[in-house]
Coordinates of C-alpha atoms and ligand atoms in Angstrom, one line a residue:
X123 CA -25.3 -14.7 22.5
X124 CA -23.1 -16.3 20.3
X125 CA -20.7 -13.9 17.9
X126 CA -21.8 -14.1 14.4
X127 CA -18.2 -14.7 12.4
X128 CA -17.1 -12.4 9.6
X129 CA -14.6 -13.9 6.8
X130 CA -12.9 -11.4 5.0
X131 CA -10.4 -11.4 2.5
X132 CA -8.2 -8.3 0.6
X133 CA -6.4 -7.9 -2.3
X134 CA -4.6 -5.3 -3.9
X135 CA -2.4 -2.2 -2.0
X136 CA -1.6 -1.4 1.4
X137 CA -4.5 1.2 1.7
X138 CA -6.5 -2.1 1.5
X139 CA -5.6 -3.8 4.0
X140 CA -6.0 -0.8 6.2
X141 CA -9.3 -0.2 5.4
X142 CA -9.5 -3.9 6.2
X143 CA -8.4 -4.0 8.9
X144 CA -10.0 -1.3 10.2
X145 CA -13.8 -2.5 9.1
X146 CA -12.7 -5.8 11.5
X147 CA -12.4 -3.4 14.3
X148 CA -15.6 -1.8 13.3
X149 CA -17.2 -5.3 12.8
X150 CA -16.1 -5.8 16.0
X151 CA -18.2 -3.6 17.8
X152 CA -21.5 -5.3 16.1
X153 CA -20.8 -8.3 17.5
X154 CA -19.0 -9.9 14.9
X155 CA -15.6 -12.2 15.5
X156 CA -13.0 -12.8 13.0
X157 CA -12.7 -16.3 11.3
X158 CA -10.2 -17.7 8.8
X159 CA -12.8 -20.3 7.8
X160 CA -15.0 -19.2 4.9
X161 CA -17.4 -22.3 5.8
X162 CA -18.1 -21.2 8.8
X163 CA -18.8 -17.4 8.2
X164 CA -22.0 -15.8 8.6
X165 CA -20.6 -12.5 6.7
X166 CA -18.2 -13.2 3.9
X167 CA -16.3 -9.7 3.1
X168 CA -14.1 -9.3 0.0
X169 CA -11.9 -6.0 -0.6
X170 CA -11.4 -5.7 -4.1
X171 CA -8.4 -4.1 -6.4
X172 CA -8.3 -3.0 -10.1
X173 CA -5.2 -1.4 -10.6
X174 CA -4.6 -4.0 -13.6
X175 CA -7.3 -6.0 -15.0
X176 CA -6.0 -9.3 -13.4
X177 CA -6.3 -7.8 -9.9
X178 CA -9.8 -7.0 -11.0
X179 CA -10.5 -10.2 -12.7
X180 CA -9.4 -12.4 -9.6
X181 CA -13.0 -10.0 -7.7
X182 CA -15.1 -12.0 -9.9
X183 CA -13.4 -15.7 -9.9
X184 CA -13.6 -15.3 -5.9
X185 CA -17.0 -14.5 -6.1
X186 CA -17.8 -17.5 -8.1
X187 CA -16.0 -19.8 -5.0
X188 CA -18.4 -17.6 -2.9
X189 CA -20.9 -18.4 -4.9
X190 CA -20.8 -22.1 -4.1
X191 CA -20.9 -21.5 -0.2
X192 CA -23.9 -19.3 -0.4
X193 CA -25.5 -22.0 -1.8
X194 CA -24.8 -24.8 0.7
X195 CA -25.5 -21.7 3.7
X196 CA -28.3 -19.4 2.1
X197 CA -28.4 -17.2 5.1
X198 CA -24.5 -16.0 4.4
X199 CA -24.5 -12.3 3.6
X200 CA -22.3 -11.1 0.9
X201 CA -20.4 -7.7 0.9
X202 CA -17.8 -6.5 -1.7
X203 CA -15.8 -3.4 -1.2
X204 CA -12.9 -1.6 -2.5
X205 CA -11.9 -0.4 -5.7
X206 CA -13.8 -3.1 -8.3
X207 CA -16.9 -2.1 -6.0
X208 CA -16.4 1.4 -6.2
X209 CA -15.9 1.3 -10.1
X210 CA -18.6 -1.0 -10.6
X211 CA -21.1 0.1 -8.6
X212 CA -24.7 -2.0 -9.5
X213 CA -23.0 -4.1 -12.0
X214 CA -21.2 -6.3 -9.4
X215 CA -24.6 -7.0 -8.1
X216 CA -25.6 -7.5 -11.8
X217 CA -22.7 -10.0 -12.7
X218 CA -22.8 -12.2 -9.5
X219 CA -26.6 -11.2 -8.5
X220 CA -25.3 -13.4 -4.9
X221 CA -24.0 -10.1 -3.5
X222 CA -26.0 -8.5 -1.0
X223 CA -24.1 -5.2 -0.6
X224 CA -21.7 -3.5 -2.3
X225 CA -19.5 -0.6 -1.0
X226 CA -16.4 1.5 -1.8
X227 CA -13.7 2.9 0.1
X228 CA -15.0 6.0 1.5
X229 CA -18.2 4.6 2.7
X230 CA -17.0 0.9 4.4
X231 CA -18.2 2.3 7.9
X232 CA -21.3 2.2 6.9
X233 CA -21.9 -1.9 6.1
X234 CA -23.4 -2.6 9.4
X235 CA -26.6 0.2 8.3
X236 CA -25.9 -1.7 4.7
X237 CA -26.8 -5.0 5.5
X238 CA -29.8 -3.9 8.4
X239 CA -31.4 -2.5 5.0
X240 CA -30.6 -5.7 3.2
X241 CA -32.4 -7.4 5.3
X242 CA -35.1 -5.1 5.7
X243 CA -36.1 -4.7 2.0
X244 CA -34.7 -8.2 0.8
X245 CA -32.7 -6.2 -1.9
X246 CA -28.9 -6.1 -2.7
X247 CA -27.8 -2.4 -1.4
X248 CA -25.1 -0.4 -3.2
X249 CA -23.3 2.9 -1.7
X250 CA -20.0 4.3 -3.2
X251 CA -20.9 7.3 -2.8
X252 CA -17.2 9.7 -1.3
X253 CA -18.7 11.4 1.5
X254 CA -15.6 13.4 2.2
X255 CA -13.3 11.6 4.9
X256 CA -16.7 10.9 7.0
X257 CA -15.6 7.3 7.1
X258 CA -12.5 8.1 9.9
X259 CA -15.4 9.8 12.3
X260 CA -17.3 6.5 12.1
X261 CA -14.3 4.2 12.9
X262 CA -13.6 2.6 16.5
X263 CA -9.8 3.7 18.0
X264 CA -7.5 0.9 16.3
X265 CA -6.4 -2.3 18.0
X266 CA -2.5 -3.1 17.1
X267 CA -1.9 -6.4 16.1
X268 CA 1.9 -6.5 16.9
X269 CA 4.9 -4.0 16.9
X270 CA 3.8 -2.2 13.5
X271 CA 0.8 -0.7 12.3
X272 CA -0.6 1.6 9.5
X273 CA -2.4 4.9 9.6
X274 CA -4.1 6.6 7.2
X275 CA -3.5 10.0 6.6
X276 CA -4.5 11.0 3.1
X277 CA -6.9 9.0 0.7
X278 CA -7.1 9.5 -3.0
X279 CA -5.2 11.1 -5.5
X280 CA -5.5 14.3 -7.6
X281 CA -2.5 13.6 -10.5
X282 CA -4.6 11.9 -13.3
X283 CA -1.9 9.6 -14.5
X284 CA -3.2 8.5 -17.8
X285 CA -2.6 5.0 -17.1
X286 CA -4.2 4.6 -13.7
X287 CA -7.6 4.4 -12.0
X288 CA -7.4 5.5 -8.9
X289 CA -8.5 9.0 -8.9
X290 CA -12.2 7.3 -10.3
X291 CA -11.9 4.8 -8.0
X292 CA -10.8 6.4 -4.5
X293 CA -11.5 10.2 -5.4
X294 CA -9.3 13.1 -5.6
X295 CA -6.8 13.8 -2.7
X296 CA -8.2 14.4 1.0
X297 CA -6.4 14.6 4.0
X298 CA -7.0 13.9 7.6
X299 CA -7.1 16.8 10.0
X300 CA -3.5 16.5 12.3
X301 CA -4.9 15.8 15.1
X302 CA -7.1 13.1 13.7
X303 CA -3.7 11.4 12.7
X304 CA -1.8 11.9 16.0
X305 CA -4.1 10.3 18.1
X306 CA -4.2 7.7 16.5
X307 CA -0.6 6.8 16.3
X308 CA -0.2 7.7 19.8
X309 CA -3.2 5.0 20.8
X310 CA -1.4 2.4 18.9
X311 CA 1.5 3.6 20.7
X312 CA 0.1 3.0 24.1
X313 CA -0.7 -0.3 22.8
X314 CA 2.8 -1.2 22.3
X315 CA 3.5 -0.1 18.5
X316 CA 7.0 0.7 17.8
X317 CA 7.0 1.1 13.8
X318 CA 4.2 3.1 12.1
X319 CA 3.8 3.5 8.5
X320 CA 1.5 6.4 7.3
X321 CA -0.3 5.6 4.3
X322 CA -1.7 7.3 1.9
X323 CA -1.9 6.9 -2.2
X324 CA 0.4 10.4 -2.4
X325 CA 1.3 10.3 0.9
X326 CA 3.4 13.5 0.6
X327 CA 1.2 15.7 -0.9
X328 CA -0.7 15.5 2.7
X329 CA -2.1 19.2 3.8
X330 CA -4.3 18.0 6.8
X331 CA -5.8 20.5 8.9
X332 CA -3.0 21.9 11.4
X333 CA -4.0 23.3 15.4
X334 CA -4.6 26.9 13.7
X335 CA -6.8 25.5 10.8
X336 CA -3.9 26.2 8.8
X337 CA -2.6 22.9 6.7
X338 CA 0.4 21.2 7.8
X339 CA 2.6 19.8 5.0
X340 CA 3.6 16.4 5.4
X341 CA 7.0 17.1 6.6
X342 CA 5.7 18.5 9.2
X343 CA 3.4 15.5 10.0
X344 CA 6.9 13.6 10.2
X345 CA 8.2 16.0 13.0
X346 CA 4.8 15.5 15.1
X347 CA 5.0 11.4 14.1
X348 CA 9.0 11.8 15.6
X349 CA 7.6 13.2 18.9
X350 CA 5.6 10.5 20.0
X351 CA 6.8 8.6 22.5
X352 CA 7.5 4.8 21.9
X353 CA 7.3 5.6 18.3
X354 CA 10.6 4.6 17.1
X355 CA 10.4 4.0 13.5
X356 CA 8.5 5.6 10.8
X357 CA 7.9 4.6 7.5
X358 CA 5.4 5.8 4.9
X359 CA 4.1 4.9 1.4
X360 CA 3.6 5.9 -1.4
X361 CA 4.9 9.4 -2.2
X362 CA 5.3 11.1 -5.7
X363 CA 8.9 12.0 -6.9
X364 CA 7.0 15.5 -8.2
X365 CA 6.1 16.6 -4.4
X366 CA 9.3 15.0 -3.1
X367 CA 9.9 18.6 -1.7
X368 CA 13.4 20.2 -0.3
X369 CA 11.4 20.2 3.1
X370 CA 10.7 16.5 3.0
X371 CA 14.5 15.8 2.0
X372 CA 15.3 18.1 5.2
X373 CA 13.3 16.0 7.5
X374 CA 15.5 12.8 6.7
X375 CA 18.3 14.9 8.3
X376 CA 16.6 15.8 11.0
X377 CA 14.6 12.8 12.2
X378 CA 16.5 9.8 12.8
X379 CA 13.5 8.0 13.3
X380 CA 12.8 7.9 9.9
X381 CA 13.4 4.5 8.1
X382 CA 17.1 5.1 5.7
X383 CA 14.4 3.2 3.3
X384 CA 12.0 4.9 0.7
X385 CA 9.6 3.9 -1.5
X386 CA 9.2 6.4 -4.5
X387 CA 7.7 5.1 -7.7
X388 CA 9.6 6.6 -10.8
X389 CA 7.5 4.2 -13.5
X390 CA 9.9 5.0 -16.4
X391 CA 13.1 6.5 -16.7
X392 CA 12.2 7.9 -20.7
X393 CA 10.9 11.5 -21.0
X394 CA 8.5 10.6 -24.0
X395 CA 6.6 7.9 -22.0
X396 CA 6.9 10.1 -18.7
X397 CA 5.0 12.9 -20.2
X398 CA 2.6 10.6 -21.9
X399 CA 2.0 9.0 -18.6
X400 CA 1.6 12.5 -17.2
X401 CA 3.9 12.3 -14.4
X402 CA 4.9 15.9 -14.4
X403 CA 9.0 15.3 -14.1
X404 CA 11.8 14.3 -15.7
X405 CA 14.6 11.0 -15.5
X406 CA 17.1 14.0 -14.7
X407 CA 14.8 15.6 -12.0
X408 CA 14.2 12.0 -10.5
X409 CA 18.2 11.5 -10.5
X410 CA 18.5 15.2 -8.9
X411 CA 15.7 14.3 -6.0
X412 CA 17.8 11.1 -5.4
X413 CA 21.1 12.8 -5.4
X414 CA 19.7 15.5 -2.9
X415 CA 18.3 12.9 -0.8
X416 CA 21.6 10.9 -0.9
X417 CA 23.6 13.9 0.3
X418 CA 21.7 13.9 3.5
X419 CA 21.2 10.2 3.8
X420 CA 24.0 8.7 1.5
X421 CA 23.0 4.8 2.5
X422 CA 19.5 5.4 1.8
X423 CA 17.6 2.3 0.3
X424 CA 15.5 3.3 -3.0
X425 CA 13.0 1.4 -4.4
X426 CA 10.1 1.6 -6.4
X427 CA 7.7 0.6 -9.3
X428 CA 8.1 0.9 -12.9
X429 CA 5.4 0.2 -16.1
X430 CA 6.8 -1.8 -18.6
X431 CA 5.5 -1.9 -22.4
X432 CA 3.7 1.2 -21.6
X433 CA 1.7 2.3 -25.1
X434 CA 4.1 3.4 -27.5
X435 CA 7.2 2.7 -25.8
X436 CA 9.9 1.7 -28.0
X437 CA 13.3 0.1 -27.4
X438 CA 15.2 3.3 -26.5
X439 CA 12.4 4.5 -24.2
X440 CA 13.1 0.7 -22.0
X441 CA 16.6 1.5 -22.6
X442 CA 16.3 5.0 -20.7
X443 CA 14.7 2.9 -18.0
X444 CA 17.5 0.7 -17.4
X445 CA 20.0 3.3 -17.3
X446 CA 18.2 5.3 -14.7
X447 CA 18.0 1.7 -12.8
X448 CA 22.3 1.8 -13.0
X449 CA 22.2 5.1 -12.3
X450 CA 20.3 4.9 -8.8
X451 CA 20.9 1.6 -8.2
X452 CA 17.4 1.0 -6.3
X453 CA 17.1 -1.7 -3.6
X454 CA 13.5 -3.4 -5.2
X455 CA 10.8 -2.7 -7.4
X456 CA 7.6 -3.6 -7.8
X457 CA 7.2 -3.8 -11.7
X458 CA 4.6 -4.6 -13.8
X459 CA 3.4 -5.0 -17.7
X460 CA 1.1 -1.7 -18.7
X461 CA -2.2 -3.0 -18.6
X462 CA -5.1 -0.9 -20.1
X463 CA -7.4 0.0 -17.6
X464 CA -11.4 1.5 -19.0
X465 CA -12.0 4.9 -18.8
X466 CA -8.3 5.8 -18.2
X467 CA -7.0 8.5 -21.1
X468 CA -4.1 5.9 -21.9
X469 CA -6.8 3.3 -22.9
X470 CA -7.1 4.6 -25.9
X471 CA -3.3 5.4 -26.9
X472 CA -1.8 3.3 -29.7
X473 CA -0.3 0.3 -28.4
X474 CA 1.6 -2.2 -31.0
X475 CA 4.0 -3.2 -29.1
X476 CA 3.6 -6.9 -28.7
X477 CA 2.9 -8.6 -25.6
X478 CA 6.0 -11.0 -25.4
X479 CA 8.3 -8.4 -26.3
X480 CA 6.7 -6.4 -22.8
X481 CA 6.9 -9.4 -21.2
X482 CA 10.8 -9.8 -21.9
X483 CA 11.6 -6.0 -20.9
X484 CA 10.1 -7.0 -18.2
X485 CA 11.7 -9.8 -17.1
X486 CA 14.7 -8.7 -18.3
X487 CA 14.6 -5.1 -15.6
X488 CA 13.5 -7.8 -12.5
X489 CA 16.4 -9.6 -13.3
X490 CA 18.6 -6.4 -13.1
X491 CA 16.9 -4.7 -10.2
X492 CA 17.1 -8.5 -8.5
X493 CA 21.0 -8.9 -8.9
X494 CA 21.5 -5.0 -7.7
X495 CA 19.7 -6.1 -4.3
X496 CA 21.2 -9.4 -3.8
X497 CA 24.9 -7.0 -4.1
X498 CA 23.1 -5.0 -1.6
X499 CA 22.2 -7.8 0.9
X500 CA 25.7 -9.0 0.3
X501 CA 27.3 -5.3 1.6
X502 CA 25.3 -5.8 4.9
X503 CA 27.3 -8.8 5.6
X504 CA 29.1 -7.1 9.1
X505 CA 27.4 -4.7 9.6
X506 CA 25.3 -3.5 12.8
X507 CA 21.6 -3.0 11.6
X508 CA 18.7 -1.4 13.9
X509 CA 15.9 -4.1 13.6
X510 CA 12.2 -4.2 14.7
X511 CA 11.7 -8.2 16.2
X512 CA 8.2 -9.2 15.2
X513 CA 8.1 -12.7 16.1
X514 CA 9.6 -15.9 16.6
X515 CA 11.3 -17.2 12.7
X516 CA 9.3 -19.5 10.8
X517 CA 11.4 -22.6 10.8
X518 CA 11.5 -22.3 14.5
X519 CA 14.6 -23.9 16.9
X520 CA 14.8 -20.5 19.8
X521 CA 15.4 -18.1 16.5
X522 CA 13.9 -14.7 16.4
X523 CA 12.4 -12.8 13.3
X524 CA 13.2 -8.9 12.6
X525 CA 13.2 -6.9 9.7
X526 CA 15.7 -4.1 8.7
X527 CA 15.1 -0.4 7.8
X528 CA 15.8 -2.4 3.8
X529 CA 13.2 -4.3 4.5
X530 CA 15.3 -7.6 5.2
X531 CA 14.1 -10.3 7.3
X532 CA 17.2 -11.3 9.9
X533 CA 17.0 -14.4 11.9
X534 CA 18.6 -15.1 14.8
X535 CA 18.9 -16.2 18.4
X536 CA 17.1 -14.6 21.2
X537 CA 14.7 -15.0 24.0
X538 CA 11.1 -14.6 23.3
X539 CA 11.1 -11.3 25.5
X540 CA 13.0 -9.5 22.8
X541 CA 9.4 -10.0 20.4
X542 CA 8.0 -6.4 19.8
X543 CA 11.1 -4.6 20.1
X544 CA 13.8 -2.8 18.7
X545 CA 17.4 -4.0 18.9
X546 CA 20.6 -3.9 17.1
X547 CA 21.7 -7.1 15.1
X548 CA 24.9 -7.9 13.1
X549 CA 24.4 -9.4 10.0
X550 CA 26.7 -12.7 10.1
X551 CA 25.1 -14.5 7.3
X552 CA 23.0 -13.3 3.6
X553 CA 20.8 -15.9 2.1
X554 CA 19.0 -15.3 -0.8
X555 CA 16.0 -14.4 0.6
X556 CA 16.9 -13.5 4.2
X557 CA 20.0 -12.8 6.2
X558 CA 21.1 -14.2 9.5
X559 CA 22.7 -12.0 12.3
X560 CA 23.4 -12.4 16.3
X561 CA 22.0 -9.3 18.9
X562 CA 24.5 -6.9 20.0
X563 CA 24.2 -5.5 23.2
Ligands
5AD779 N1 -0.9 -1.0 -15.5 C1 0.1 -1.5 -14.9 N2 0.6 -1.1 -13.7 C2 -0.1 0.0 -13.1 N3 0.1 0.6 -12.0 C3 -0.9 1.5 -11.9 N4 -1.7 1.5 -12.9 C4 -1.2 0.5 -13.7 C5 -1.7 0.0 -15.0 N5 -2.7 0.5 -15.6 C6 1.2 0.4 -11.1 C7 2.1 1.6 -10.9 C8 1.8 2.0 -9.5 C9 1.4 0.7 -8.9 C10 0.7 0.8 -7.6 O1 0.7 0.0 -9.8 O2 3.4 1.2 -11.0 O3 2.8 2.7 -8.9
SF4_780 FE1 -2.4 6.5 -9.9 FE2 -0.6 8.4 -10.7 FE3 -2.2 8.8 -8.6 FE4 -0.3 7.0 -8.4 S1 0.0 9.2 -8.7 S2 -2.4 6.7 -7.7 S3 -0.2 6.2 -10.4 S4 -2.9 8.5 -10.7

């Protein structure tokens, strides 16, 4: 029997991409095989994002390219998950009526039952419905594409940020059960994974089910993750300063393992616009978590995301923000210009700020955060860094490609053997955009 071929594409967040990556593996197992060719696809898959409106606006002018395939190949089958699907529901179906099935994030394991009653009734099905975590139970054991690899082990979020969508659009918090989690890091283990990065929307608010029914917090998931033989690195994303407990600042003392990186989104660094957005802290209680962290870790990287022209912010607000960017000195952000999102409580806060004068705070922090990692990259020049290789460099000539606990790509010379491994590297060269180094034995 020839494999029917799925195409799938994903955009938005990590949590994505997981969840895509995962519903190839479950694909998989119903006889379907991967392609990179739209035209050729029998099942055309799109995971959708609509954190900001552009995200969500690129759902629909994809689906209008989809559009045009479907009509050359009526028999392709049309699937949309993700958050726009899971916001949207029925209307998708209404607005691009080529859709056959529409499905959200707790219920992808179930497209292959989706698309048999597609085809049964000859009507477009819909189910974003959040059947609790039932979605994990349904899933396949994971098959590692190279050294790294993701695992889920919260979904959701419970904070109700004014600005933001995902607690309609994913649910409130859920965790996995421990053991749920462990075996699945330890399969990918077996299978030759080195770096894992547990995922989750508020990763450290995790309280999965622990061997006693009791919940485990997610330091504790971090000491489990550290036992694991062949695990070497761990990373996570994305954790909340507010939960950013003493316990979790403990483990980066006591598990080497863990990446001397962090991702921990601060958004502003005014009090006005943080308790507008309803992040529950302050800019001093951010710079205490840091300063806490640094005194067990003092070469920690930091970065994070920031909302810029958030409604009512005002010059000295943005101003706050900068200063808590020279006072941490973070290592990236990921930044981006407020956008209104429906149903969220900030959509309907005054908002006269105009948008060129967001966009200019805006460029104006990248610019700042840029020039504060470039002098980073610049301090690594010497220095012996613990590297994960994951493949052979892009411009090719017997050169190696590994990436730092920063999150630097390093090129340099080795044999091919070295791929999937972790090995120390001096840094002999910093380019703008990557560094250059030599192995040390
Ligand atoms: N507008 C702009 N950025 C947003 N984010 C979340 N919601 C919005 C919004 N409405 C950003 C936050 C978050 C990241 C994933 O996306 O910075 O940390
Ligand atoms: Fe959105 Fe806030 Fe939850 Fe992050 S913590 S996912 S910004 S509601």
């Amino acid at each position: 029997m020839n494999a029917k071929k799925i195409y799938l594409r994903s955009f938005g967040c990590q949590m994505n991409d997981y969840d895509s990556a995962r519903l190839i593996d479950l694909m998989g197992t119903h006889g379907y095989e991967r392609t990179n060719e739209p035209n050729e696809a029998d099942l055309i898959v799109v995971i959708t994002c609509s954190i900001r409106e552009k995200a969500q606006e690129k759902t629909f002018s994809d689906l209008g390219r989809i559009r045009e395939i479907k009509k050359e190949r009526p028999h392709v089958r049309v699937a949309v998950g993700g958050c726009v699907a899971s916001q949207e529901g029925r209307r998708v179906v209404s607005r691009a009526p080529w859709v056959d099935v529409v499905f959200g994030p707790q219920t992808l394991h179930r497209l292959p039952q989706l698309l048999a009653e597609r085809e049964r009734t000859g009507r477009a099905q819909v189910d974003i419905s959040f059947p609790e975590i039932e979605k994990f139970d349904h899933l396949p054991a994971p098959c590692a594409q190279g050294p790294t690899a993701f695992v889920s082990v919260m979904e959701g979020c419970s904070k109700y940020c004014s600005y933001c969508v995902v607690p309609y659009t994913r649910g409130t918090e859920i965790s996995r059960p421990l053991m749920d989690v462990l075996v699945e890091c330890a399969q990918l283990a077996s299978q030759g994974v080195k770096e894992i990065t547990l995922l989750g929307q508020n990763v450290n608010a995790y309280q999965g089910k622990g061997p006693d029914a009791k919940p485990v917090d997610f330091a504790l998931l971090l000491e489990y993750v550290h036992d694991i033989p062949g695990i070497e690195r761990i990373r996570y994303t994305t954790s909340h300063p507010k939960e950013f407990s003493d316990r979790l600042i403990e483990a980066y003392a006591k598990l080497p393992k863990l990446a001397n990186h962090v991702h921990l989104p601060v958004q502003s660094g005014s009090d006005r616009v943080l308790a507008a957005m309803k992040r529950g802290y302050t800019h001093d209680w951010y710079l205490e978590r840091i300063a806490k962290l640094r005194a067990v870790r003092p070469d920690i990287s930091i970065a994070t995301d920031f909302i810029v022209g958030f409604p009512g912010e005002t010059e000295e607000d943005f101003n706050e923000t900068m200063r808590l960017i020279e006072e941490v000195g973070f290592d990236a952000s990921f930044s981006f210009v407020y956008s209104k999102r429906p149903g969220t409580p900030a959509a309907s806060y005054a908002d006269d700020t105009p948008q060129d004068v967001k966009l200019a705070r805006l460029q104006h922090l990248q610019a700042v955060v840029d020039a504060k990692a470039a002098e980073i990259s610049k301090s690594m020049l010497g220095r012996i860094e613990r590297c994960l290789v994951f493949g052979p460099a892009r411009k090719g000539g017997g050169m190696l490609s590994a990436r730092t606990d920063n999150n630097r790509v390093v090129n340099f010379p080795a044999d091919a053997a070295c791929i999937g491994q972790m090995v120390n590297i001096r840094i002999t060269d910093v380019f703008p955009h990557t560094l250059g180094g030599e192995l040390v034995a």
